[in-house]
PDB file of N, CA, C and O in Angstrom:
ATOM      1  N   UNK A   1       0.814  -1.126  -0.321  1.00 76.00           N
ATOM      2  CA  UNK A   1       0.134  -0.009  -0.190  1.00 76.00           C
ATOM      3  C   UNK A   1       0.828   1.090  -0.210  1.00 76.00           C
ATOM      4  O   UNK A   1       1.651   1.191   0.451  1.00 76.00           O
ATOM      5  N   UNK A   2       0.149   2.143  -0.762  1.00 88.00           N
ATOM      6  CA  UNK A   2       1.547   3.635  -0.951  1.00 88.00           C
ATOM      7  C   UNK A   2      -0.062   4.401  -0.255  1.00 88.00           C
ATOM      8  O   UNK A   2      -0.631   4.566  -0.674  1.00 88.00           O
ATOM      9  N   UNK A   3       0.414   5.169   0.585  1.00 94.00           N
ATOM     10  CA  UNK A   3      -0.246   6.447   1.378  1.00 94.00           C
ATOM     11  C   UNK A   3      -0.557   7.667   0.109  1.00 94.00           C
ATOM     12  O   UNK A   3       0.212   7.715  -0.598  1.00 94.00           O
ATOM     13  N   UNK A   4      -1.402   8.280   0.561  1.00 95.00           N
ATOM     14  CA  UNK A   4      -1.427   9.454  -0.594  1.00 95.00           C
ATOM     15  C   UNK A   4      -0.606  10.533  -0.563  1.00 95.00           C
ATOM     16  O   UNK A   4      -0.359  10.635   0.592  1.00 95.00           O
ATOM     17  N   UNK A   5      -0.125  10.739  -1.653  1.00 96.00           N
ATOM     18  CA  UNK A   5       0.696  11.537  -1.500  1.00 96.00           C
ATOM     19  C   UNK A   5       2.345  11.118  -1.528  1.00 96.00           C
ATOM     20  O   UNK A   5       3.567  11.480  -1.539  1.00 96.00           O
ATOM     21  N   UNK A   6       2.507   9.649  -1.220  1.00 97.00           N
ATOM     22  CA  UNK A   6       3.666   8.939  -1.100  1.00 97.00           C
ATOM     23  C   UNK A   6       4.354   8.717  -2.143  1.00 97.00           C
ATOM     24  O   UNK A   6       3.910   8.521  -3.600  1.00 97.00           O
ATOM     25  N   UNK A   7       5.603   8.569  -2.292  1.00 97.00           N
ATOM     26  CA  UNK A   7       6.474   8.371  -3.610  1.00 97.00           C
ATOM     27  C   UNK A   7       7.085   7.154  -3.669  1.00 97.00           C
ATOM     28  O   UNK A   7       7.042   6.270  -2.635  1.00 97.00           O
ATOM     29  N   UNK A   8       6.979   6.359  -4.968  1.00 97.00           N
ATOM     30  CA  UNK A   8       7.562   5.190  -4.992  1.00 97.00           C
ATOM     31  C   UNK A   8       8.496   5.460  -6.228  1.00 97.00           C
ATOM     32  O   UNK A   8       9.042   5.970  -6.854  1.00 97.00           O
ATOM     33  N   UNK A   9      10.175   4.798  -6.269  1.00 97.00           N
ATOM     34  CA  UNK A   9      10.849   4.443  -6.746  1.00 97.00           C
ATOM     35  C   UNK A   9      11.268   3.280  -7.197  1.00 97.00           C
ATOM     36  O   UNK A   9      11.446   2.142  -6.349  1.00 97.00           O
ATOM     37  N   UNK A  10      11.660   2.732  -8.787  1.00 98.00           N
ATOM     38  CA  UNK A  10      11.783   1.596  -9.167  1.00 98.00           C
ATOM     39  C   UNK A  10      13.133   1.884  -9.876  1.00 98.00           C
ATOM     40  O   UNK A  10      13.429   2.678 -10.834  1.00 98.00           O
ATOM     41  N   UNK A  11      14.123   0.767  -9.471  1.00 97.00           N
ATOM     42  CA  UNK A  11      15.368   0.746 -10.095  1.00 97.00           C
ATOM     43  C   UNK A  11      15.600  -0.440 -11.284  1.00 97.00           C
ATOM     44  O   UNK A  11      15.411  -1.385 -10.528  1.00 97.00           O
ATOM     45  N   UNK A  12      15.925  -0.297 -12.265  1.00 97.00           N
ATOM     46  CA  UNK A  12      15.962  -1.357 -13.193  1.00 97.00           C
ATOM     47  C   UNK A  12      17.433  -1.115 -14.400  1.00 97.00           C
ATOM     48  O   UNK A  12      17.439  -0.198 -14.727  1.00 97.00           O
ATOM     49  N   UNK A  13      17.818  -2.076 -14.315  1.00 94.00           N
ATOM     50  CA  UNK A  13      19.389  -2.254 -15.083  1.00 94.00           C
ATOM     51  C   UNK A  13      19.117  -2.190 -16.598  1.00 94.00           C
ATOM     52  O   UNK A  13      19.966  -1.807 -17.129  1.00 94.00           O
ATOM     53  N   UNK A  14      17.702  -2.385 -17.034  1.00 95.00           N
ATOM     54  CA  UNK A  14      17.239  -2.560 -18.297  1.00 95.00           C
ATOM     55  C   UNK A  14      16.250  -1.813 -18.711  1.00 95.00           C
ATOM     56  O   UNK A  14      15.516  -1.528 -17.751  1.00 95.00           O
ATOM     57  N   UNK A  15      16.295  -1.311 -19.935  1.00 95.00           N
ATOM     58  CA  UNK A  15      15.271  -0.400 -20.110  1.00 95.00           C
ATOM     59  C   UNK A  15      13.910  -0.874 -20.283  1.00 95.00           C
ATOM     60  O   UNK A  15      12.446  -0.002 -19.891  1.00 95.00           O
ATOM     61  N   UNK A  16      14.062  -2.274 -20.794  1.00 97.00           N
ATOM     62  CA  UNK A  16      12.187  -3.159 -20.486  1.00 97.00           C
ATOM     63  C   UNK A  16      11.798  -3.309 -19.602  1.00 97.00           C
ATOM     64  O   UNK A  16      10.707  -2.864 -19.363  1.00 97.00           O
ATOM     65  N   UNK A  17      12.748  -3.127 -18.515  1.00 97.00           N
ATOM     66  CA  UNK A  17      12.133  -3.200 -17.161  1.00 97.00           C
ATOM     67  C   UNK A  17      11.488  -1.805 -16.690  1.00 97.00           C
ATOM     68  O   UNK A  17      10.560  -1.695 -16.244  1.00 97.00           O
ATOM     69  N   UNK A  18      12.358  -0.897 -17.040  1.00 98.00           N
ATOM     70  CA  UNK A  18      11.814   0.456 -16.786  1.00 98.00           C
ATOM     71  C   UNK A  18      10.354   0.936 -17.968  1.00 98.00           C
ATOM     72  O   UNK A  18       9.785   1.392 -16.904  1.00 98.00           O
ATOM     73  N   UNK A  19      10.127   0.197 -18.658  1.00 98.00           N
ATOM     74  CA  UNK A  19       9.131   0.464 -19.377  1.00 98.00           C
ATOM     75  C   UNK A  19       8.278  -0.033 -18.725  1.00 98.00           C
ATOM     76  O   UNK A  19       7.072   0.583 -18.715  1.00 98.00           O
ATOM     77  N   UNK A  20       7.849  -1.566 -18.431  1.00 98.00           N
ATOM     78  CA  UNK A  20       6.984  -2.099 -17.761  1.00 98.00           C
ATOM     79  C   UNK A  20       6.573  -1.626 -16.789  1.00 98.00           C
ATOM     80  O   UNK A  20       5.481  -1.314 -16.001  1.00 98.00           O
ATOM     81  N   UNK A  21       7.807  -1.179 -15.696  1.00 98.00           N
ATOM     82  CA  UNK A  21       7.542  -0.510 -14.520  1.00 98.00           C
ATOM     83  C   UNK A  21       6.740   1.074 -14.618  1.00 98.00           C
ATOM     84  O   UNK A  21       5.505   1.263 -13.963  1.00 98.00           O
ATOM     85  N   UNK A  22       6.901   1.642 -15.599  1.00 98.00           N
ATOM     86  CA  UNK A  22       6.414   3.173 -16.056  1.00 98.00           C
ATOM     87  C   UNK A  22       4.920   2.434 -16.294  1.00 98.00           C
ATOM     88  O   UNK A  22       4.003   3.522 -15.488  1.00 98.00           O
ATOM     89  N   UNK A  23       4.707   1.691 -17.331  1.00 98.00           N
ATOM     90  CA  UNK A  23       3.301   1.389 -17.649  1.00 98.00           C
ATOM     91  C   UNK A  23       2.579   0.935 -16.408  1.00 98.00           C
ATOM     92  O   UNK A  23       1.392   1.288 -16.197  1.00 98.00           O
ATOM     93  N   UNK A  24       2.963   0.258 -15.690  1.00 97.00           N
ATOM     94  CA  UNK A  24       2.346  -0.363 -14.387  1.00 97.00           C
ATOM     95  C   UNK A  24       1.878   0.933 -13.502  1.00 97.00           C
ATOM     96  O   UNK A  24       0.736   0.672 -12.790  1.00 97.00           O
ATOM     97  N   UNK A  25       3.148   1.551 -13.446  1.00 97.00           N
ATOM     98  CA  UNK A  25       2.822   2.843 -12.135  1.00 97.00           C
ATOM     99  C   UNK A  25       1.551   3.459 -12.788  1.00 97.00           C
ATOM    100  O   UNK A  25       0.892   4.142 -12.311  1.00 97.00           O
ATOM    101  N   UNK A  26       1.705   3.951 -14.181  1.00 98.00           N
ATOM    102  CA  UNK A  26       0.493   4.588 -14.755  1.00 98.00           C
ATOM    103  C   UNK A  26      -0.771   4.132 -14.603  1.00 98.00           C
ATOM    104  O   UNK A  26      -1.811   4.897 -14.347  1.00 98.00           O
ATOM    105  N   UNK A  27      -1.052   2.617 -15.006  1.00 97.00           N
ATOM    106  CA  UNK A  27      -2.094   1.717 -15.163  1.00 97.00           C
ATOM    107  C   UNK A  27      -2.756   2.299 -13.398  1.00 97.00           C
ATOM    108  O   UNK A  27      -4.019   1.759 -13.057  1.00 97.00           O
ATOM    109  N   UNK A  28      -2.001   1.937 -12.346  1.00 95.00           N
ATOM    110  CA  UNK A  28      -2.050   1.925 -11.010  1.00 95.00           C
ATOM    111  C   UNK A  28      -2.712   3.242 -10.789  1.00 95.00           C
ATOM    112  O   UNK A  28      -3.141   3.397  -9.455  1.00 95.00           O
ATOM    113  N   UNK A  29      -2.442   4.236 -11.552  1.00 96.00           N
ATOM    114  CA  UNK A  29      -2.982   5.751 -11.087  1.00 96.00           C
ATOM    115  C   UNK A  29      -2.014   6.608 -10.367  1.00 96.00           C
ATOM    116  O   UNK A  29      -2.490   7.956  -9.889  1.00 96.00           O
ATOM    117  N   UNK A  30      -0.894   6.240 -10.557  1.00 97.00           N
ATOM    118  CA  UNK A  30       0.386   7.285  -9.966  1.00 97.00           C
ATOM    119  C   UNK A  30       0.356   8.360 -10.919  1.00 97.00           C
ATOM    120  O   UNK A  30       0.176   8.265 -12.299  1.00 97.00           O
ATOM    121  N   UNK A  31       0.774   9.432 -10.402  1.00 97.00           N
ATOM    122  CA  UNK A  31       0.945  10.796 -10.560  1.00 97.00           C
ATOM    123  C   UNK A  31       2.364  11.052 -11.283  1.00 97.00           C
ATOM    124  O   UNK A  31       3.215  10.558 -10.410  1.00 97.00           O
ATOM    125  N   UNK A  32       2.419  11.904 -11.722  1.00 97.00           N
ATOM    126  CA  UNK A  32       3.796  12.424 -12.055  1.00 97.00           C
ATOM    127  C   UNK A  32       5.039  11.284 -12.354  1.00 97.00           C
ATOM    128  O   UNK A  32       6.158  11.589 -11.732  1.00 97.00           O
ATOM    129  N   UNK A  33       4.627  10.468 -13.083  1.00 98.00           N
ATOM    130  CA  UNK A  33       5.673   9.339 -13.189  1.00 98.00           C
ATOM    131  C   UNK A  33       6.650   9.609 -14.447  1.00 98.00           C
ATOM    132  O   UNK A  33       6.163  10.262 -15.478  1.00 98.00           O
ATOM    133  N   UNK A  34       7.742   9.519 -14.100  1.00 98.00           N
ATOM    134  CA  UNK A  34       9.086   9.880 -15.106  1.00 98.00           C
ATOM    135  C   UNK A  34       9.893   8.552 -15.010  1.00 98.00           C
ATOM    136  O   UNK A  34      10.020   8.134 -14.011  1.00 98.00           O
ATOM    137  N   UNK A  35      10.610   9.124 -16.249  1.00 98.00           N
ATOM    138  CA  UNK A  35      11.828   7.540 -16.144  1.00 98.00           C
ATOM    139  C   UNK A  35      13.194   8.536 -16.391  1.00 98.00           C
ATOM    140  O   UNK A  35      13.009   9.131 -17.443  1.00 98.00           O
ATOM    141  N   UNK A  36      13.935   7.974 -15.610  1.00 97.00           N
ATOM    142  CA  UNK A  36      15.295   8.956 -16.190  1.00 97.00           C
ATOM    143  C   UNK A  36      16.344   7.610 -16.292  1.00 97.00           C
ATOM    144  O   UNK A  36      16.535   6.679 -15.640  1.00 97.00           O
ATOM    145  N   UNK A  37      17.200   7.872 -16.636  1.00 95.00           N
ATOM    146  CA  UNK A  37      18.267   7.000 -17.171  1.00 95.00           C
ATOM    147  C   UNK A  37      19.724   7.596 -16.459  1.00 95.00           C
ATOM    148  O   UNK A  37      19.880   8.907 -16.630  1.00 95.00           O
ATOM    149  N   UNK A  38      20.208   6.899 -16.025  1.00 91.00           N
ATOM    150  CA  UNK A  38      21.452   7.026 -14.855  1.00 91.00           C
ATOM    151  C   UNK A  38      22.711   6.595 -15.500  1.00 91.00           C
ATOM    152  O   UNK A  38      22.462   5.639 -15.907  1.00 91.00           O
ATOM    153  N   UNK A  39      24.114   7.186 -15.095  1.00 85.00           N
ATOM    154  CA  UNK A  39      24.953   6.402 -15.670  1.00 85.00           C
ATOM    155  C   UNK A  39      26.238   6.841 -14.105  1.00 85.00           C
ATOM    156  O   UNK A  39      26.219   8.076 -13.866  1.00 85.00           O
ATOM    157  N   UNK A  40      26.628   5.923 -13.829  1.00 79.00           N
ATOM    158  CA  UNK A  40      27.244   5.959 -12.737  1.00 79.00           C
ATOM    159  C   UNK A  40      28.769   5.941 -13.174  1.00 79.00           C
ATOM    160  O   UNK A  40      29.421   5.469 -13.746  1.00 79.00           O
ATOM    161  N   UNK A  41      29.303   7.292 -12.288  1.00 80.00           N
ATOM    162  CA  UNK A  41      30.861   7.455 -12.909  1.00 80.00           C
ATOM    163  C   UNK A  41      31.323   7.539 -11.532  1.00 80.00           C
ATOM    164  O   UNK A  41      30.822   8.314 -10.819  1.00 80.00           O
ATOM    165  N   UNK A  42      32.739   7.200 -11.240  1.00 82.00           N
ATOM    166  CA  UNK A  42      33.368   7.727 -10.139  1.00 82.00           C
ATOM    167  C   UNK A  42      34.199   9.251 -10.140  1.00 82.00           C
ATOM    168  O   UNK A  42      33.827  10.030 -11.144  1.00 82.00           O
ATOM    169  N   UNK A  43      34.008   9.571  -9.232  1.00 86.00           N
ATOM    170  CA  UNK A  43      34.615  11.374  -8.865  1.00 86.00           C
ATOM    171  C   UNK A  43      35.653  11.245  -8.735  1.00 86.00           C
ATOM    172  O   UNK A  43      36.297  10.729  -7.486  1.00 86.00           O
ATOM    173  N   UNK A  44      36.736  12.182  -9.186  1.00 88.00           N
ATOM    174  CA  UNK A  44      38.097  12.394  -8.678  1.00 88.00           C
ATOM    175  C   UNK A  44      38.459  13.408  -7.998  1.00 88.00           C
ATOM    176  O   UNK A  44      37.773  15.066  -8.630  1.00 88.00           O
ATOM    177  N   UNK A  45      39.006  13.586  -6.781  1.00 94.00           N
ATOM    178  CA  UNK A  45      38.759  14.558  -5.979  1.00 94.00           C
ATOM    179  C   UNK A  45      40.387  15.176  -6.001  1.00 94.00           C
ATOM    180  O   UNK A  45      41.329  13.755  -5.544  1.00 94.00           O
ATOM    181  N   UNK A  46      41.005  16.075  -6.238  1.00 92.00           N
ATOM    182  CA  UNK A  46      42.076  16.683  -5.655  1.00 92.00           C
ATOM    183  C   UNK A  46      42.083  18.179  -5.017  1.00 92.00           C
ATOM    184  O   UNK A  46      41.091  18.386  -4.786  1.00 92.00           O
ATOM    185  N   UNK A  47      43.155  17.991  -4.646  1.00 94.00           N
ATOM    186  CA  UNK A  47      43.310  20.177  -3.706  1.00 94.00           C
ATOM    187  C   UNK A  47      43.105  20.797  -4.961  1.00 94.00           C
ATOM    188  O   UNK A  47      42.741  21.598  -4.274  1.00 94.00           O
ATOM    189  N   UNK A  48      43.235  20.772  -6.165  1.00 92.00           N
ATOM    190  CA  UNK A  48      42.755  21.817  -6.901  1.00 92.00           C
ATOM    191  C   UNK A  48      41.595  21.815  -7.930  1.00 92.00           C
ATOM    192  O   UNK A  48      41.141  22.299  -8.522  1.00 92.00           O
ATOM    193  N   UNK A  49      40.821  20.402  -8.146  1.00 92.00           N
ATOM    194  CA  UNK A  49      39.757  20.094  -8.575  1.00 92.00           C
ATOM    195  C   UNK A  49      38.985  19.087  -8.330  1.00 92.00           C
ATOM    196  O   UNK A  49      39.393  18.239  -7.760  1.00 92.00           O
ATOM    197  N   UNK A  50      37.871  19.232  -8.535  1.00 94.00           N
ATOM    198  CA  UNK A  50      37.127  17.871  -8.579  1.00 94.00           C
ATOM    199  C   UNK A  50      36.190  17.823 -10.171  1.00 94.00           C
ATOM    200  O   UNK A  50      35.364  18.743 -10.562  1.00 94.00           O
ATOM    201  N   UNK A  51      35.797  16.310 -10.316  1.00 88.00           N
ATOM    202  CA  UNK A  51      35.316  15.864 -11.640  1.00 88.00           C
ATOM    203  C   UNK A  51      35.404  14.478 -11.970  1.00 88.00           C
ATOM    204  O   UNK A  51      36.006  14.049 -10.992  1.00 88.00           O
ATOM    205  N   UNK A  52      34.136  14.343 -12.775  1.00 82.00           N
ATOM    206  CA  UNK A  52      33.976  13.268 -12.840  1.00 82.00           C
ATOM    207  C   UNK A  52      35.381  12.440 -13.599  1.00 82.00           C
ATOM    208  O   UNK A  52      35.785  12.867 -14.372  1.00 82.00           O
ATOM    209  N   UNK A  53      35.334  10.975 -13.233  1.00 81.00           N
ATOM    210  CA  UNK A  53      36.610  10.360 -13.922  1.00 81.00           C
ATOM    211  C   UNK A  53      36.448   9.991 -15.617  1.00 81.00           C
ATOM    212  O   UNK A  53      35.339  10.105 -15.812  1.00 81.00           O
ATOM    213  N   UNK A  54      37.717  10.075 -16.092  1.00 76.00           N
ATOM    214  CA  UNK A  54      37.380   9.615 -17.150  1.00 76.00           C
ATOM    215  C   UNK A  54      37.212   8.549 -17.845  1.00 76.00           C
ATOM    216  O   UNK A  54      37.780   7.921 -18.966  1.00 76.00           O
ATOM    217  N   UNK A  55      37.446   7.334 -16.661  1.00 73.00           N
ATOM    218  CA  UNK A  55      37.431   6.372 -16.928  1.00 73.00           C
ATOM    219  C   UNK A  55      36.000   5.753 -18.122  1.00 73.00           C
ATOM    220  O   UNK A  55      35.652   6.636 -18.006  1.00 73.00           O
ATOM    221  N   UNK A  56      36.495   4.515 -18.503  1.00 71.00           N
ATOM    222  CA  UNK A  56      35.314   3.966 -18.928  1.00 71.00           C
ATOM    223  C   UNK A  56      33.728   3.824 -18.665  1.00 71.00           C
ATOM    224  O   UNK A  56      33.990   3.965 -17.377  1.00 71.00           O
ATOM    225  N   UNK A  57      33.174   4.695 -18.911  1.00 70.00           N
ATOM    226  CA  UNK A  57      31.909   4.733 -18.207  1.00 70.00           C
ATOM    227  C   UNK A  57      30.911   3.155 -18.507  1.00 70.00           C
ATOM    228  O   UNK A  57      30.854   2.847 -19.576  1.00 70.00           O
ATOM    229  N   UNK A  58      30.212   3.035 -17.345  1.00 72.00           N
ATOM    230  CA  UNK A  58      29.790   1.697 -17.435  1.00 72.00           C
ATOM    231  C   UNK A  58      28.420   2.124 -17.916  1.00 72.00           C
ATOM    232  O   UNK A  58      28.079   2.651 -18.552  1.00 72.00           O
ATOM    233  N   UNK A  59      27.439   0.572 -17.560  1.00 79.00           N
ATOM    234  CA  UNK A  59      26.607   0.471 -18.125  1.00 79.00           C
ATOM    235  C   UNK A  59      25.647   1.296 -17.638  1.00 79.00           C
ATOM    236  O   UNK A  59      25.715   1.668 -16.210  1.00 79.00           O
ATOM    237  N   UNK A  60      24.533   1.917 -18.494  1.00 87.00           N
ATOM    238  CA  UNK A  60      23.377   2.888 -17.666  1.00 87.00           C
ATOM    239  C   UNK A  60      22.738   2.102 -16.881  1.00 87.00           C
ATOM    240  O   UNK A  60      22.135   0.711 -17.431  1.00 87.00           O
ATOM    241  N   UNK A  61      21.661   2.636 -16.089  1.00 93.00           N
ATOM    242  CA  UNK A  61      20.880   1.975 -15.109  1.00 93.00           C
ATOM    243  C   UNK A  61      19.285   2.941 -15.590  1.00 93.00           C
ATOM    244  O   UNK A  61      19.723   4.069 -15.914  1.00 93.00           O
ATOM    245  N   UNK A  62      17.808   2.639 -15.067  1.00 96.00           N
ATOM    246  CA  UNK A  62      17.154   3.679 -15.216  1.00 96.00           C
ATOM    247  C   UNK A  62      16.135   3.716 -13.896  1.00 96.00           C
ATOM    248  O   UNK A  62      16.066   2.594 -12.896  1.00 96.00           O
ATOM    249  N   UNK A  63      15.726   4.987 -13.703  1.00 97.00           N
ATOM    250  CA  UNK A  63      14.634   5.130 -12.730  1.00 97.00           C
ATOM    251  C   UNK A  63      13.605   5.250 -13.082  1.00 97.00           C
ATOM    252  O   UNK A  63      13.343   6.138 -13.888  1.00 97.00           O
ATOM    253  N   UNK A  64      12.426   4.683 -12.248  1.00 98.00           N
ATOM    254  CA  UNK A  64      11.191   5.108 -12.466  1.00 98.00           C
ATOM    255  C   UNK A  64      10.492   5.989 -11.488  1.00 98.00           C
ATOM    256  O   UNK A  64      10.644   4.964 -10.222  1.00 98.00           O
ATOM    257  N   UNK A  65      10.384   7.199 -11.026  1.00 98.00           N
ATOM    258  CA  UNK A  65       9.620   7.702 -10.301  1.00 98.00           C
ATOM    259  C   UNK A  65       8.118   7.941 -10.392  1.00 98.00           C
ATOM    260  O   UNK A  65       7.377   8.322 -11.599  1.00 98.00           O
ATOM    261  N   UNK A  66       7.155   8.056  -9.376  1.00 98.00           N
ATOM    262  CA  UNK A  66       5.666   8.236  -9.433  1.00 98.00           C
ATOM    263  C   UNK A  66       5.203   8.856  -7.686  1.00 98.00           C
ATOM    264  O   UNK A  66       6.084   8.547  -6.926  1.00 98.00           O
ATOM    265  N   UNK A  67       4.301   9.331  -7.983  1.00 98.00           N
ATOM    266  CA  UNK A  67       3.676   9.785  -6.839  1.00 98.00           C
ATOM    267  C   UNK A  67       2.439   9.347  -6.644  1.00 98.00           C
ATOM    268  O   UNK A  67       1.381   9.259  -7.727  1.00 98.00           O
ATOM    269  N   UNK A  68       1.713   8.838  -5.532  1.00 97.00           N
ATOM    270  CA  UNK A  68       0.503   8.645  -5.310  1.00 97.00           C
ATOM    271  C   UNK A  68      -0.646   9.785  -5.292  1.00 97.00           C
ATOM    272  O   UNK A  68      -0.286  10.571  -4.579  1.00 97.00           O
ATOM    273  N   UNK A  69      -1.843   9.691  -5.788  1.00 95.00           N
ATOM    274  CA  UNK A  69      -2.558  10.426  -5.601  1.00 95.00           C
ATOM    275  C   UNK A  69      -3.097  11.004  -4.256  1.00 95.00           C
ATOM    276  O   UNK A  69      -3.010  10.098  -3.229  1.00 95.00           O
TER     277      UNK A  69
END
């Protein structure tokens, strides 16, 4: 059960799973459903700068977010 105004988040490593989750969220009546692609990268920190690592970028994942009415 999700209380009124409650939020839900689904993490999927595959776009097909994110699609299924987004469709199910809409069918369940959730509002503000959105799907985001994420790419995880290490951060490099030094005394002079902070920036994302230039190492090879890994596989993306997907977040599906929604809110109960």
